[in-house]
CSV table of C-alpha atoms in Angstrom, one decimal:
chain,number,residue,atom,x,y,z
A,15,MET,CA,29.8,143.0,129.0
A,16,SER,CA,28.9,139.4,127.5
A,17,GLU,CA,27.5,136.8,129.8
A,18,ARG,CA,31.1,134.5,129.8
A,19,CYS,CA,33.9,136.0,131.8
A,20,ARG,CA,37.2,134.3,132.7
A,21,VAL,CA,38.6,135.1,135.9
A,22,VAL,CA,42.3,135.5,136.4
A,23,ALA,CA,43.6,135.5,140.0
A,24,VAL,CA,46.9,137.3,140.4
A,25,ARG,CA,49.1,136.0,143.0
A,26,GLY,CA,51.8,137.7,145.4
A,27,HIS,CA,53.7,136.5,148.2
A,28,GLU,CA,50.9,135.4,150.1
A,29,ALA,CA,50.1,132.7,147.9
A,30,GLY,CA,53.8,131.4,147.6
A,31,SER,CA,54.2,129.4,144.4
A,32,GLY,CA,50.5,129.6,143.7
A,33,GLN,CA,50.1,125.9,143.8
A,34,GLU,CA,47.6,125.5,147.0
A,35,LEU,CA,45.5,128.4,145.6
A,36,SER,CA,45.2,126.9,141.9
A,37,GLU,CA,43.9,123.5,143.7
A,38,SER,CA,41.2,126.0,145.6
A,39,ALA,CA,40.4,127.9,142.7
A,40,GLY,CA,40.1,125.1,140.4
A,41,PRO,CA,41.1,124.6,136.7
A,42,GLU,CA,38.8,127.3,135.0
A,43,VAL,CA,40.7,130.1,137.3
A,44,PRO,CA,44.2,130.6,136.0
A,45,VAL,CA,46.3,131.6,138.6
A,46,VAL,CA,49.2,134.1,137.7
A,47,GLY,CA,52.2,136.1,138.8
A,48,SER,CA,51.8,140.0,138.0
A,49,GLY,CA,53.6,141.5,135.3
A,50,ARG,CA,54.5,139.7,132.6
A,51,GLU,CA,52.9,136.4,133.2
A,52,LEU,CA,49.8,138.5,133.7
A,53,PHE,CA,50.2,140.3,130.5
A,54,ARG,CA,50.2,137.1,128.4
A,55,CYS,CA,47.6,135.5,130.0
A,56,VAL,CA,44.9,138.4,129.4
A,57,SER,CA,46.3,138.6,125.9
A,58,ARG,CA,45.6,135.0,125.3
A,59,LEU,CA,42.3,135.1,126.6
A,60,ARG,CA,41.0,138.3,125.0
A,61,GLY,CA,42.7,137.0,121.5
A,62,GLN,CA,40.0,133.9,121.9
A,63,GLY,CA,37.6,136.6,122.5
A,64,GLU,CA,36.8,135.9,126.3
A,65,GLN,CA,35.9,138.6,128.5
A,66,VAL,CA,38.1,138.9,131.4
A,67,CYS,CA,37.9,140.0,135.2
A,68,VAL,CA,41.2,140.3,136.9
A,69,VAL,CA,41.4,139.5,140.8
A,70,PRO,CA,44.5,140.3,142.9
A,71,MET,CA,44.8,137.7,145.3
A,72,THR,CA,46.0,139.5,148.5
A,73,LEU,CA,44.5,139.2,151.9
A,74,GLY,CA,45.8,142.8,152.6
A,75,ARG,CA,49.3,142.2,153.3
A,76,HIS,CA,50.4,142.6,150.1
A,77,PRO,CA,48.7,146.3,149.0
A,78,ASP,CA,51.6,146.7,146.1
A,79,LEU,CA,50.4,143.3,144.4
A,80,VAL,CA,47.0,145.6,143.7
A,81,ALA,CA,48.8,148.6,142.1
A,82,ASP,CA,51.5,146.3,140.3
A,83,THR,CA,48.3,144.5,138.6
A,84,ALA,CA,46.7,148.1,137.3
A,85,ARG,CA,49.9,148.7,135.9
A,86,THR,CA,50.1,145.8,134.0
A,87,LEU,CA,46.5,146.0,132.7
A,88,ARG,CA,47.2,150.0,131.7
A,89,ALA,CA,49.9,148.7,129.2
A,90,LEU,CA,47.7,146.5,127.3
A,91,PRO,CA,46.8,147.1,124.0
A,92,ALA,CA,43.5,149.3,123.5
A,93,GLY,CA,41.6,146.5,121.9
A,94,GLU,CA,42.8,144.2,124.6
A,95,ARG,CA,42.2,146.4,127.6
A,96,HIS,CA,38.4,147.0,126.6
A,97,GLY,CA,36.5,143.9,127.6
A,98,THR,CA,39.1,143.6,130.6
A,99,VAL,CA,38.2,144.9,134.2
A,100,LEU,CA,40.5,144.8,137.4
A,101,ALA,CA,38.0,143.5,140.5
A,102,GLU,CA,39.0,144.8,144.3
A,103,PRO,CA,41.1,142.9,146.2
A,104,PHE,CA,40.2,139.3,146.9
A,105,GLY,CA,40.4,140.7,151.1
A,106,THR,CA,41.4,143.2,152.9
A,107,SER,CA,43.4,143.6,156.6
A,108,GLN,CA,39.8,143.7,158.4
A,109,HIS,CA,38.6,140.6,156.3
A,110,LEU,CA,42.0,138.6,157.2
A,111,VAL,CA,41.7,139.5,161.0
A,112,ALA,CA,37.7,138.6,161.0
A,113,TRP,CA,38.3,135.3,158.8
A,114,LEU,CA,41.5,134.6,161.7
A,115,ARG,CA,39.2,135.3,164.4
A,116,ALA,CA,36.5,133.0,163.0
A,117,ALA,CA,39.3,130.2,162.7
A,118,ALA,CA,40.7,130.8,166.0
A,119,GLY,CA,37.1,130.5,167.8
A,120,ARG,CA,37.5,126.7,166.3
A,121,ILE,CA,40.7,125.8,168.0
A,122,PRO,CA,40.8,124.8,171.6
A,123,ALA,CA,41.7,127.8,173.6
A,124,ASP,CA,44.5,126.0,175.7
A,125,SER,CA,46.5,125.6,172.7
A,126,ALA,CA,48.6,128.8,171.5
A,127,LEU,CA,48.2,130.2,167.9
A,128,LEU,CA,51.2,130.3,165.8
A,129,LEU,CA,50.0,132.7,162.8
A,130,THR,CA,52.0,131.9,159.7
A,131,ALA,CA,52.1,133.5,156.3
A,132,PRO,CA,55.1,133.5,153.7
A,133,SER,CA,57.5,136.4,154.2
A,134,GLY,CA,57.3,139.7,152.1
A,135,ASP,CA,58.8,143.2,152.6
A,136,PRO,CA,59.5,144.4,156.1
A,137,PHE,CA,56.4,146.2,156.1
A,138,ASP,CA,54.4,143.5,154.9
A,139,ASP,CA,55.8,141.2,157.8
A,140,ALA,CA,55.3,144.1,160.4
A,141,GLU,CA,51.5,143.9,159.4
A,142,LEU,CA,51.2,140.6,160.2
A,143,TYR,CA,52.3,141.3,164.0
A,144,ARG,CA,49.6,143.7,164.0
A,145,LEU,CA,47.1,140.9,162.7
A,146,GLY,CA,48.3,138.9,165.4
A,147,SER,CA,47.9,141.3,168.2
A,148,LEU,CA,44.4,142.0,166.9
A,149,VAL,CA,43.8,138.2,166.5
A,150,GLY,CA,44.6,137.6,170.6
A,151,ARG,CA,43.3,140.9,171.8
A,152,HIS,CA,39.6,139.6,171.9
A,153,GLY,CA,40.0,136.0,171.4
A,154,GLY,CA,40.0,133.2,173.9
A,155,HIS,CA,43.6,132.1,173.6
A,156,GLU,CA,46.6,133.6,175.9
A,157,LEU,CA,49.3,133.1,173.7
A,158,VAL,CA,49.1,134.4,170.1
A,159,GLU,CA,52.6,134.6,168.3
A,160,VAL,CA,53.5,134.8,164.5
A,161,ALA,CA,56.1,132.8,162.1
A,162,PHE,CA,56.9,133.7,158.8
A,163,LEU,CA,57.8,131.0,155.6
A,164,GLY,CA,60.8,131.3,154.2
A,165,GLY,CA,61.9,134.5,156.8
A,166,THR,CA,62.6,134.8,160.4
A,167,PRO,CA,61.4,133.3,162.9
A,168,ASP,CA,60.6,130.4,160.9
A,169,PRO,CA,57.7,128.1,162.1
A,170,GLY,CA,60.1,125.7,164.2
A,171,GLU,CA,61.5,128.8,166.1
A,172,GLY,CA,57.9,130.3,166.5
A,173,VAL,CA,56.8,126.6,168.2
A,174,ARG,CA,60.2,126.7,170.6
A,175,ARG,CA,58.9,130.5,171.6
A,176,CYS,CA,55.6,129.2,172.4
A,177,ALA,CA,56.9,126.3,174.5
A,178,LEU,CA,59.3,128.7,176.4
A,179,LEU,CA,56.4,130.7,177.1
A,180,GLY,CA,54.6,128.0,178.9
A,181,ALA,CA,52.2,126.8,175.8
A,182,SER,CA,51.6,123.0,176.4
A,183,ALA,CA,50.2,122.6,172.5
A,184,VAL,CA,50.8,125.0,169.5
A,185,THR,CA,48.4,125.1,166.4
A,186,LEU,CA,49.6,126.7,163.2
A,187,LEU,CA,47.1,128.8,161.6
A,188,PRO,CA,47.8,130.1,158.2
A,189,ALA,CA,47.1,133.8,157.5
A,190,ALA,CA,47.8,133.5,153.8
A,191,PHE,CA,47.0,130.9,151.0
A,192,VAL,CA,49.7,128.4,152.0
A,193,PRO,CA,49.6,126.1,154.7
A,194,PRO,CA,52.3,125.7,156.7
A,195,GLU,CA,54.7,122.5,157.4
A,196,ILE,CA,54.6,121.1,160.8
A,197,PRO,CA,58.1,121.4,162.4
A,198,GLY,CA,59.7,118.1,163.2
A,199,ASP,CA,61.7,118.9,166.1
A,200,ALA,CA,58.8,120.6,168.5
A,201,ARG,CA,59.0,120.1,172.1
A,202,VAL,CA,55.4,120.2,172.5
A,203,PRO,CA,52.6,118.6,170.4
A,204,VAL,CA,51.8,120.8,167.2
A,205,HIS,CA,48.4,120.8,165.2
A,206,ARG,CA,47.8,122.5,161.7
A,207,HIS,CA,44.6,124.2,160.9
A,208,GLY,CA,43.3,124.8,157.8
A,209,PRO,CA,43.4,126.1,155.0
A,210,LEU,CA,42.0,129.5,156.2
A,211,LEU,CA,39.2,129.5,153.6
A,212,SER,CA,37.8,126.6,152.3
A,213,PRO,CA,37.8,125.7,148.0
A,214,ALA,CA,33.9,127.0,148.6
A,215,ALA,CA,34.4,130.0,150.6
A,216,LEU,CA,37.0,131.2,148.1
A,217,ALA,CA,34.7,130.7,145.3
A,218,ARG,CA,32.2,132.6,147.0
A,219,VAL,CA,34.6,135.6,147.7
A,220,LEU,CA,35.9,135.2,144.1
A,221,ALA,CA,32.3,135.3,142.6
A,222,GLU,CA,31.3,138.7,144.7
A,223,ARG,CA,34.7,140.4,143.9
A,224,VAL,CA,33.8,139.6,140.1
A,225,ALA,CA,29.8,140.4,140.0
A,226,ASP,CA,30.6,143.8,141.8
A,227,ALA,CA,33.6,144.9,139.0
A,228,ARG,CA,31.3,143.5,136.2
A,229,ARG,CA,28.3,146.0,137.8
A,230,ARG,CA,30.8,148.4,138.0
A,231,TRP,CA,31.6,148.5,134.5
A,232,THR,CA,28.0,148.4,133.2
A,233,GLU,CA,26.5,150.7,135.5
A,234,HIS,CA,29.7,153.3,135.7
A,235,GLY,CA,32.1,152.4,132.6
A,236,ASP,CA,34.8,151.7,135.3
A,237,ASP,CA,37.1,149.0,134.6
A,238,GLY,CA,38.8,149.5,137.9
A,239,VAL,CA,42.0,150.3,136.8
A,240,ALA,CA,42.8,154.0,137.2
A,241,ALA,CA,41.6,153.7,141.1
A,242,ALA,CA,43.7,150.7,141.7
A,243,LEU,CA,46.9,152.5,140.6
A,244,GLY,CA,47.0,154.6,144.0
A,245,TYR,CA,46.1,151.6,146.1
A,246,ALA,CA,49.9,150.8,147.9
A,247,ASP,CA,50.1,154.6,148.7
A,248,ASP,CA,46.6,154.5,150.3
A,249,HIS,CA,47.8,151.5,152.4
A,250,GLY,CA,51.6,152.8,153.1
A,251,TYR,CA,53.2,153.5,156.7
A,252,ALA,CA,55.1,156.5,155.0
A,253,HIS,CA,55.7,157.4,151.4
A,254,THR,CA,59.5,158.7,151.3
A,255,HIS,CA,61.1,159.9,147.9
A,256,GLY,CA,64.8,160.3,147.5
A,257,PRO,CA,66.4,163.5,146.9
A,258,GLY,CA,66.0,162.5,142.7
A,259,GLY,CA,62.2,161.5,143.4
A,260,HIS,CA,60.3,159.5,140.5
A,261,ASP,CA,57.5,159.1,138.2
A,262,HIS,CA,54.3,157.5,138.8
A,263,GLY,CA,53.2,157.8,135.3
A,264,HIS,CA,55.2,154.6,134.0
A,265,ASP,CA,52.7,152.3,132.4
A,266,HIS,CA,55.4,149.4,130.8
A,267,VAL,CA,55.6,146.0,131.1
A,268,HIS,CA,59.1,144.8,130.9
A,269,ASP,CA,59.6,141.8,128.8
A,270,HIS,CA,62.2,140.2,131.0
A,271,ASP,CA,62.1,137.9,134.2
A,272,HIS,CA,62.3,139.2,137.4
A,273,GLY,CA,62.9,137.1,140.7
A,274,HIS,CA,59.6,139.0,142.4
A,275,ASP,CA,55.9,139.4,141.2
A,276,HIS,CA,56.1,143.0,139.9
A,277,GLY,CA,55.2,143.9,136.5
A,278,HIS,CA,58.3,146.7,136.4
A,279,GLY,CA,61.9,147.1,137.9
A,280,HIS,CA,62.4,149.9,140.2
A,281,GLY,CA,64.9,148.3,142.5
A,282,SER,CA,64.2,146.5,145.9
A,283,GLY,CA,61.2,147.2,148.1
A,284,ARG,CA,58.0,148.7,147.3
A,285,ASN,CA,58.5,150.1,143.8
A,286,GLY,CA,62.4,151.4,144.8
A,287,HIS,CA,60.2,153.5,147.8
A,288,GLU,CA,58.8,152.9,150.9
A,289,HIS,CA,55.2,152.4,151.6
A,290,GLY,CA,53.4,151.4,154.5
A,291,HIS,CA,50.1,151.4,156.5
A,292,GLY,CA,49.5,155.3,158.0
A,293,LEU,CA,48.3,158.4,156.5
A,294,ALA,CA,51.4,160.4,156.2
A,295,HIS,CA,52.9,161.0,152.7
A,296,GLU,CA,56.3,162.5,153.1
A,297,HIS,CA,58.8,163.6,150.5
A,298,GLY,CA,62.4,163.5,150.8
A,299,HIS,CA,62.8,166.7,148.9
A,300,PRO,CA,60.8,170.1,148.2
A,301,HIS,CA,59.3,170.5,145.3
A,302,ALA,CA,56.5,173.0,143.7
A,303,HIS,CA,55.1,170.6,141.1
A,304,PRO,CA,51.8,169.2,141.4
A,305,HIS,CA,52.1,165.3,143.2
A,306,GLN,CA,48.8,164.0,143.0
A,307,HIS,CA,47.9,160.1,143.4
A,308,PRO,CA,45.0,158.5,141.8
A,309,PRO,CA,41.9,158.6,143.9
A,310,ALA,CA,41.8,155.6,146.5
A,311,PRO,CA,39.3,152.8,145.5
A,312,HIS,CA,36.2,152.2,147.1
A,313,HIS,CA,37.3,149.2,149.3
A,314,PRO,CA,35.2,146.8,150.9
A,315,PRO,CA,33.7,147.3,154.0
A,316,ALA,CA,35.1,145.0,157.0
A,317,PRO,CA,33.1,142.1,157.6
A,318,GLY,CA,30.4,142.8,159.4
A,319,ALA,CA,29.6,146.0,158.2
A,320,GLY,CA,27.3,145.6,155.3
A,321,GLN,CA,27.3,143.4,152.4
A,322,VAL,CA,30.9,142.3,152.6
A,323,ASN,CA,30.2,140.3,155.6
A,324,ARG,CA,28.8,137.3,153.2
A,325,SER,CA,32.2,136.5,152.0
A,326,THR,CA,33.9,135.9,155.5
A,327,SER,CA,32.4,132.4,155.4
C-alpha cells in the first residue's frame, strides 16, 4: 500500500446518528453506516485513487457490525476491493470494561454509576448488563445500574431506580460514543461524565487499528475481510437456524435503504437468526452437509495484556 491511506469509520448503534463520533474523529475521517452508505463511500475514495482502511466502530456490543462491514467490502468490484483493507474492530468488550473502569475511578465513590448506551437488539442490550456487573464487581461504587437511550429502562428511569435504592447522587457514564442527556425530573443530583474517550484517545486507537491492518496486508497480503465474515458467529450466545436454514455465502449489497445499519436484508434480529456470546452453535434441523464458518479473526488482547494496552487511554 502507498503511504497515503484514508480511514473510513463505520458506525453502528453504539454511535447513534454518528454526529458525536464524527466530531471526535475529525473531518478527515468519514463516518458512515454499513451497507449502501459504506459501499458508496469506498467506491468514491477508490475512484479518486485513495487507498482505504475501514474500521468498524464497535466497542464490543455490536459484533454484527464487523461481519456486515466485511460483507459490504466483499461486494466491491475487484478493482476497488484491491487497495481496501478492513481493520480489527475499534474495541472489544474487554477494552470497554477497561475504559469504563478507568472512567469510574475518576468519579466520586459516593455516587451511583448509571452506564448508558443506545439500545440495540436484545442480545446487545443484555451485554450492557454483563459489562455493568464487571465494572461494579471490583470497583469502588456500591451501586452500578444501566440505562438505554431509546430503550427500557431509559436514563430517567435508571436515575429513579438508583434513587429508590438509596443513591444520594447519580453519575451518567456513557458506554458508547453517544453521551446521554441528563433527565430533567431527577430526585437526586445527576452528573454526566464523558465522553468515554477523548478525541485524542480515539485518534490513537484508530491509528493503531489502521497501522495493524496495513501491516497485515503488507506482510501477509490479508485484507481482513475473510476473517471478519465470521466475527458475529464467533461472538454469539447461540447460533440457531430455523427449519429452512440459511445461506452464509451471500455477498451482495442491496441498492435500497434500510431502517438499520446492515448491508443486507434478512428480516429482524441478527441477520435473520440469533447470535450471542457463548460457544454453543446449535441448529434447529439435522443436516449432513458441511457447515463451516470462516476462521475467527485474531482479536486484540484485552487492555493490560500486551501492546493493545496502549489504546486504553
